């Protein structure tokens, strides 16, 4: 319960998103720098250009893999944020329906269906990322550059979609909280 409250407060302050993006970018940058440095050192010390080219390609492939894995983690973080927003929206809508006297109305059911649709979208969008993370060893050895680029594009597209869903849910949560506040103030007056 304490972890949930802490996680919710991080999400509310939008630090989690900025911090995780910064950490992912930093990790990707370090991985690329290390891979390229290792490749250049190998090129200088290894006789034969073919071996050097292969080592460089392997290093670049490895850094692209690390970037893909980092993007998969970022996508899953988006899903978790959506799930937390859904919990808060459920609670706020329940309060709104109680305060407005619309408990059990079709409006309340519609609101719940919209939340469930957002959760289903989040779950569907993260399926590939979860599968990639589950089998990383196979992913590192079996994927060529073309497949890697396609996976990266799909994961980035899914992340953009989930960011839009999260932002829409955050906006809706703000609106419902304002409506609840208005009803509370009316009731107190």
PDB file of C-alpha atoms in Angstrom:
ATOM      1  CA  UNK A   1       0.000   0.000   0.000  1.00  0.00           C
ATOM      2  CA  UNK A   2       2.852   2.377   0.874  1.00  0.00           C
ATOM      3  CA  UNK A   3       4.544   1.596  -2.457  1.00  0.00           C
ATOM      4  CA  UNK A   4       1.275   2.319  -4.306  1.00  0.00           C
ATOM      5  CA  UNK A   5       0.922   5.717  -2.608  1.00  0.00           C
ATOM      6  CA  UNK A   6       4.535   6.558  -3.399  1.00  0.00           C
ATOM      7  CA  UNK A   7       4.144   5.472  -7.022  1.00  0.00           C
ATOM      8  CA  UNK A   8       0.931   7.473  -7.396  1.00  0.00           C
ATOM      9  CA  UNK A   9       2.588  10.578  -5.988  1.00  0.00           C
ATOM     10  CA  UNK A  10       5.497  10.192  -8.413  1.00  0.00           C
ATOM     11  CA  UNK A  11       3.127   9.866 -11.332  1.00  0.00           C
ATOM     12  CA  UNK A  12       1.054  12.821 -10.205  1.00  0.00           C
ATOM     13  CA  UNK A  13       4.118  15.034 -10.119  1.00  0.00           C
ATOM     14  CA  UNK A  14       5.104  13.783 -13.585  1.00  0.00           C
ATOM     15  CA  UNK A  15       8.567  13.023 -12.266  1.00  0.00           C
ATOM     16  CA  UNK A  16       8.358   9.335 -13.139  1.00  0.00           C
ATOM     17  CA  UNK A  17       7.909   9.961 -16.824  1.00  0.00           C
ATOM     18  CA  UNK A  18      10.644  12.600 -17.041  1.00  0.00           C
ATOM     19  CA  UNK A  19      13.006  10.652 -14.808  1.00  0.00           C
ATOM     20  CA  UNK A  20      12.491   7.352 -16.614  1.00  0.00           C
ATOM     21  CA  UNK A  21      12.919   9.026 -20.005  1.00  0.00           C
ATOM     22  CA  UNK A  22      16.117  10.628 -18.779  1.00  0.00           C
ATOM     23  CA  UNK A  23      17.439   7.357 -17.370  1.00  0.00           C
ATOM     24  CA  UNK A  24      16.563   5.444 -20.534  1.00  0.00           C
ATOM     25  CA  UNK A  25      18.202   8.077 -22.711  1.00  0.00           C
ATOM     26  CA  UNK A  26      21.297   8.077 -20.521  1.00  0.00           C
ATOM     27  CA  UNK A  27      21.537   4.273 -20.530  1.00  0.00           C
ATOM     28  CA  UNK A  28      21.118   4.152 -24.298  1.00  0.00           C
ATOM     29  CA  UNK A  29      23.725   6.860 -24.761  1.00  0.00           C
ATOM     30  CA  UNK A  30      26.231   5.084 -22.527  1.00  0.00           C
ATOM     31  CA  UNK A  31      25.601   1.765 -24.305  1.00  0.00           C
ATOM     32  CA  UNK A  32      26.146   3.377 -27.704  1.00  0.00           C
ATOM     33  CA  UNK A  33      29.294   5.159 -26.525  1.00  0.00           C
ATOM     34  CA  UNK A  34      30.776   1.974 -25.055  1.00  0.00           C
ATOM     35  CA  UNK A  35      29.895  -0.084 -28.125  1.00  0.00           C
ATOM     36  CA  UNK A  36      31.336   2.420 -30.571  1.00  0.00           C
ATOM     37  CA  UNK A  37      34.463   2.899 -28.442  1.00  0.00           C
ATOM     38  CA  UNK A  38      35.006  -0.851 -28.293  1.00  0.00           C
ATOM     39  CA  UNK A  39      34.534  -1.089 -32.019  1.00  0.00           C
ATOM     40  CA  UNK A  40      37.058   1.656 -32.748  1.00  0.00           C
ATOM     41  CA  UNK A  41      39.609   0.127 -30.382  1.00  0.00           C
ATOM     42  CA  UNK A  42      39.096  -3.216 -32.104  1.00  0.00           C
ATOM     43  CA  UNK A  43      39.541  -1.650 -35.529  1.00  0.00           C
ATOM     44  CA  UNK A  44      42.887  -0.114 -34.516  1.00  0.00           C
ATOM     45  CA  UNK A  45      44.271  -3.227 -32.847  1.00  0.00           C
ATOM     46  CA  UNK A  46      42.929  -5.975 -35.103  1.00  0.00           C
ATOM     47  CA  UNK A  47      44.702  -6.693 -38.345  1.00  0.00           C
ATOM     48  CA  UNK A  48      42.355  -7.143 -41.247  1.00  0.00           C
ATOM     49  CA  UNK A  49      39.550  -4.810 -42.104  1.00  0.00           C
ATOM     50  CA  UNK A  50      36.896  -7.515 -42.508  1.00  0.00           C
ATOM     51  CA  UNK A  51      37.168  -8.578 -38.881  1.00  0.00           C
ATOM     52  CA  UNK A  52      37.029  -4.930 -37.804  1.00  0.00           C
ATOM     53  CA  UNK A  53      33.902  -4.314 -39.842  1.00  0.00           C
ATOM     54  CA  UNK A  54      32.218  -7.367 -38.333  1.00  0.00           C
ATOM     55  CA  UNK A  55      33.091  -6.252 -34.820  1.00  0.00           C
ATOM     56  CA  UNK A  56      31.782  -2.753 -35.526  1.00  0.00           C
ATOM     57  CA  UNK A  57      28.530  -4.140 -36.941  1.00  0.00           C
ATOM     58  CA  UNK A  58      28.122  -6.380 -33.902  1.00  0.00           C
ATOM     59  CA  UNK A  59      28.719  -3.458 -31.546  1.00  0.00           C
ATOM     60  CA  UNK A  60      26.194  -1.280 -33.354  1.00  0.00           C
ATOM     61  CA  UNK A  61      23.682  -4.130 -33.377  1.00  0.00           C
ATOM     62  CA  UNK A  62      24.184  -4.651 -29.647  1.00  0.00           C
ATOM     63  CA  UNK A  63      23.654  -0.955 -28.890  1.00  0.00           C
ATOM     64  CA  UNK A  64      20.496  -0.920 -31.027  1.00  0.00           C
ATOM     65  CA  UNK A  65      19.272  -3.944 -29.055  1.00  0.00           C
ATOM     66  CA  UNK A  66      19.857  -2.138 -25.772  1.00  0.00           C
ATOM     67  CA  UNK A  67      17.939   0.847 -27.104  1.00  0.00           C
ATOM     68  CA  UNK A  68      15.025  -1.422 -28.099  1.00  0.00           C
ATOM     69  CA  UNK A  69      15.004  -3.046 -24.668  1.00  0.00           C
ATOM     70  CA  UNK A  70      14.986   0.400 -23.011  1.00  0.00           C
ATOM     71  CA  UNK A  71      12.039   1.450 -25.205  1.00  0.00           C
ATOM     72  CA  UNK A  72      10.177  -1.730 -24.215  1.00  0.00           C
ATOM     73  CA  UNK A  73      10.636  -0.820 -20.554  1.00  0.00           C
ATOM     74  CA  UNK A  74       9.421   2.728 -21.231  1.00  0.00           C
ATOM     75  CA  UNK A  75       6.328   1.341 -22.958  1.00  0.00           C
ATOM     76  CA  UNK A  76       5.530  -0.879 -19.978  1.00  0.00           C
ATOM     77  CA  UNK A  77       5.930   2.117 -17.656  1.00  0.00           C
ATOM     78  CA  UNK A  78       3.310   3.932 -19.754  1.00  0.00           C
ATOM     79  CA  UNK A  79       0.955   0.987 -19.301  1.00  0.00           C
ATOM     80  CA  UNK A  80       1.473   1.041 -15.532  1.00  0.00           C
ATOM     81  CA  UNK A  81       0.755   4.759 -15.432  1.00  0.00           C
ATOM     82  CA  UNK A  82      -2.467   4.172 -17.373  1.00  0.00           C
ATOM     83  CA  UNK A  83      -3.487   1.444 -14.940  1.00  0.00           C
ATOM     84  CA  UNK A  84      -2.936   3.787 -11.985  1.00  0.00           C
ATOM     85  CA  UNK A  85      -4.915   6.544 -13.695  1.00  0.00           C
ATOM     86  CA  UNK A  86      -7.713   4.049 -14.346  1.00  0.00           C
ATOM     87  CA  UNK A  87      -7.909   3.249 -10.624  1.00  0.00           C
ATOM     88  CA  UNK A  88      -8.119   6.935  -9.779  1.00  0.00           C
ATOM     89  CA  UNK A  89     -10.719   7.545 -12.486  1.00  0.00           C
ATOM     90  CA  UNK A  90     -12.872   4.669 -11.195  1.00  0.00           C
ATOM     91  CA  UNK A  91     -12.785   6.228  -7.738  1.00  0.00           C
ATOM     92  CA  UNK A  92     -13.475   9.775  -8.932  1.00  0.00           C
ATOM     93  CA  UNK A  93     -16.336   8.665 -11.180  1.00  0.00           C
ATOM     94  CA  UNK A  94     -17.875   6.736  -8.286  1.00  0.00           C
ATOM     95  CA  UNK A  95     -17.696   9.899  -6.180  1.00  0.00           C
ATOM     96  CA  UNK A  96     -19.149  11.988  -8.978  1.00  0.00           C
ATOM     97  CA  UNK A  97     -22.038   9.599  -9.518  1.00  0.00           C
ATOM     98  CA  UNK A  98     -22.781   9.514  -5.791  1.00  0.00           C
ATOM     99  CA  UNK A  99     -22.578  13.296  -5.417  1.00  0.00           C
ATOM    100  CA  UNK A 100     -24.707  13.964  -8.482  1.00  0.00           C
ATOM    101  CA  UNK A 101     -27.281  11.295  -7.639  1.00  0.00           C
ATOM    102  CA  UNK A 102     -26.593   9.276 -10.792  1.00  0.00           C
ATOM    103  CA  UNK A 103     -25.516   6.014  -9.143  1.00  0.00           C
ATOM    104  CA  UNK A 104     -26.130   3.075 -11.466  1.00  0.00           C
ATOM    105  CA  UNK A 105     -26.987   5.263 -14.436  1.00  0.00           C
ATOM    106  CA  UNK A 106     -26.079   4.515 -18.023  1.00  0.00           C
ATOM    107  CA  UNK A 107     -23.645   7.422 -17.843  1.00  0.00           C
ATOM    108  CA  UNK A 108     -21.718   5.636 -15.105  1.00  0.00           C
ATOM    109  CA  UNK A 109     -21.614   2.450 -17.147  1.00  0.00           C
ATOM    110  CA  UNK A 110     -20.377   4.385 -20.171  1.00  0.00           C
ATOM    111  CA  UNK A 111     -17.620   5.934 -18.068  1.00  0.00           C
ATOM    112  CA  UNK A 112     -16.554   2.521 -16.817  1.00  0.00           C
ATOM    113  CA  UNK A 113     -16.554   1.135 -20.376  1.00  0.00           C
ATOM    114  CA  UNK A 114     -14.306   3.993 -21.540  1.00  0.00           C
ATOM    115  CA  UNK A 115     -11.842   3.226 -18.766  1.00  0.00           C
ATOM    116  CA  UNK A 116     -11.892  -0.484 -19.621  1.00  0.00           C
ATOM    117  CA  UNK A 117     -11.278   0.322 -23.303  1.00  0.00           C
ATOM    118  CA  UNK A 118      -8.241   2.385 -22.323  1.00  0.00           C
ATOM    119  CA  UNK A 119      -6.935  -0.488 -20.200  1.00  0.00           C
ATOM    120  CA  UNK A 120      -7.464  -2.961 -23.043  1.00  0.00           C
ATOM    121  CA  UNK A 121      -5.644  -0.660 -25.460  1.00  0.00           C
ATOM    122  CA  UNK A 122      -2.733  -0.373 -23.039  1.00  0.00           C
ATOM    123  CA  UNK A 123      -2.566  -4.136 -22.615  1.00  0.00           C
ATOM    124  CA  UNK A 124      -2.686  -4.791 -26.372  1.00  0.00           C
ATOM    125  CA  UNK A 125      -0.032  -2.163 -27.122  1.00  0.00           C
ATOM    126  CA  UNK A 126       2.455  -3.657 -24.641  1.00  0.00           C
ATOM    127  CA  UNK A 127       2.098  -7.303 -25.676  1.00  0.00           C
ATOM    128  CA  UNK A 128       5.040  -7.259 -28.083  1.00  0.00           C
ATOM    129  CA  UNK A 129       7.266  -5.374 -25.627  1.00  0.00           C
ATOM    130  CA  UNK A 130       6.562  -7.899 -22.883  1.00  0.00           C
ATOM    131  CA  UNK A 131       7.351 -10.796 -25.217  1.00  0.00           C
ATOM    132  CA  UNK A 132      10.603  -9.155 -26.316  1.00  0.00           C
ATOM    133  CA  UNK A 133      11.668  -8.582 -22.725  1.00  0.00           C
ATOM    134  CA  UNK A 134      10.744 -12.115 -21.708  1.00  0.00           C
ATOM    135  CA  UNK A 135      13.103 -13.657 -24.283  1.00  0.00           C
ATOM    136  CA  UNK A 136      15.984 -11.171 -24.490  1.00  0.00           C
ATOM    137  CA  UNK A 137      18.711 -13.763 -25.043  1.00  0.00           C
ATOM    138  CA  UNK A 138      16.948 -15.151 -28.091  1.00  0.00           C
ATOM    139  CA  UNK A 139      16.245 -11.622 -29.275  1.00  0.00           C
ATOM    140  CA  UNK A 140      19.897 -10.596 -29.140  1.00  0.00           C
ATOM    141  CA  UNK A 141      21.128 -13.533 -31.192  1.00  0.00           C
ATOM    142  CA  UNK A 142      18.289 -14.050 -33.655  1.00  0.00           C
ATOM    143  CA  UNK A 143      17.344 -10.599 -34.923  1.00  0.00           C
ATOM    144  CA  UNK A 144      18.911  -8.918 -37.951  1.00  0.00           C
ATOM    145  CA  UNK A 145      19.069  -5.159 -38.517  1.00  0.00           C
ATOM    146  CA  UNK A 146      15.910  -4.983 -40.631  1.00  0.00           C
ATOM    147  CA  UNK A 147      13.822  -6.861 -38.054  1.00  0.00           C
ATOM    148  CA  UNK A 148      15.312  -4.733 -35.300  1.00  0.00           C
ATOM    149  CA  UNK A 149      14.321  -1.517 -37.101  1.00  0.00           C
ATOM    150  CA  UNK A 150      10.766  -2.812 -37.578  1.00  0.00           C
ATOM    151  CA  UNK A 151      10.459  -3.786 -33.922  1.00  0.00           C
ATOM    152  CA  UNK A 152      11.841  -0.411 -32.846  1.00  0.00           C
ATOM    153  CA  UNK A 153       9.296   1.407 -35.035  1.00  0.00           C
ATOM    154  CA  UNK A 154       6.390  -0.650 -33.666  1.00  0.00           C
ATOM    155  CA  UNK A 155       7.451  -0.117 -30.056  1.00  0.00           C
ATOM    156  CA  UNK A 156       7.902   3.636 -30.569  1.00  0.00           C
ATOM    157  CA  UNK A 157       4.498   3.864 -32.253  1.00  0.00           C
ATOM    158  CA  UNK A 158       2.865   1.948 -29.408  1.00  0.00           C
ATOM    159  CA  UNK A 159       4.567   4.236 -26.877  1.00  0.00           C
ATOM    160  CA  UNK A 160       3.220   7.314 -28.666  1.00  0.00           C
ATOM    161  CA  UNK A 161      -0.271   5.791 -28.676  1.00  0.00           C
ATOM    162  CA  UNK A 162      -0.118   5.036 -24.966  1.00  0.00           C
ATOM    163  CA  UNK A 163       1.198   8.502 -24.173  1.00  0.00           C
ATOM    164  CA  UNK A 164      -1.847   9.934 -25.934  1.00  0.00           C
ATOM    165  CA  UNK A 165      -4.150   7.606 -23.960  1.00  0.00           C
ATOM    166  CA  UNK A 166      -2.424   8.551 -20.696  1.00  0.00           C
ATOM    167  CA  UNK A 167      -2.668  12.267 -21.429  1.00  0.00           C
ATOM    168  CA  UNK A 168      -6.372  11.955 -22.300  1.00  0.00           C
ATOM    169  CA  UNK A 169      -7.017  10.034 -19.084  1.00  0.00           C
ATOM    170  CA  UNK A 170      -5.089  12.623 -17.041  1.00  0.00           C
ATOM    171  CA  UNK A 171      -7.151  15.387 -18.600  1.00  0.00           C
ATOM    172  CA  UNK A 172     -10.378  13.498 -17.881  1.00  0.00           C
ATOM    173  CA  UNK A 173      -9.278  12.880 -14.290  1.00  0.00           C
ATOM    174  CA  UNK A 174      -8.717  16.601 -13.824  1.00  0.00           C
ATOM    175  CA  UNK A 175     -12.177  17.389 -15.191  1.00  0.00           C
ATOM    176  CA  UNK A 176     -13.889  14.841 -12.956  1.00  0.00           C
ATOM    177  CA  UNK A 177     -12.023  16.109  -9.885  1.00  0.00           C
ATOM    178  CA  UNK A 178     -13.208  19.648 -10.671  1.00  0.00           C
ATOM    179  CA  UNK A 179     -16.791  18.428 -11.049  1.00  0.00           C
ATOM    180  CA  UNK A 180     -16.551  16.588  -7.738  1.00  0.00           C
ATOM    181  CA  UNK A 181     -15.209  19.706  -6.061  1.00  0.00           C
ATOM    182  CA  UNK A 182     -18.124  21.752  -7.403  1.00  0.00           C
ATOM    183  CA  UNK A 183     -20.646  19.220  -6.059  1.00  0.00           C
ATOM    184  CA  UNK A 184     -18.904  19.170  -2.679  1.00  0.00           C
ATOM    185  CA  UNK A 185     -18.971  22.961  -2.468  1.00  0.00           C
ATOM    186  CA  UNK A 186     -22.675  22.994  -3.412  1.00  0.00           C
ATOM    187  CA  UNK A 187     -23.386  20.428  -0.726  1.00  0.00           C
ATOM    188  CA  UNK A 188     -21.465  22.372   1.911  1.00  0.00           C
ATOM    189  CA  UNK A 189     -23.270  25.626   1.125  1.00  0.00           C
TER     190      UNK A 189
END
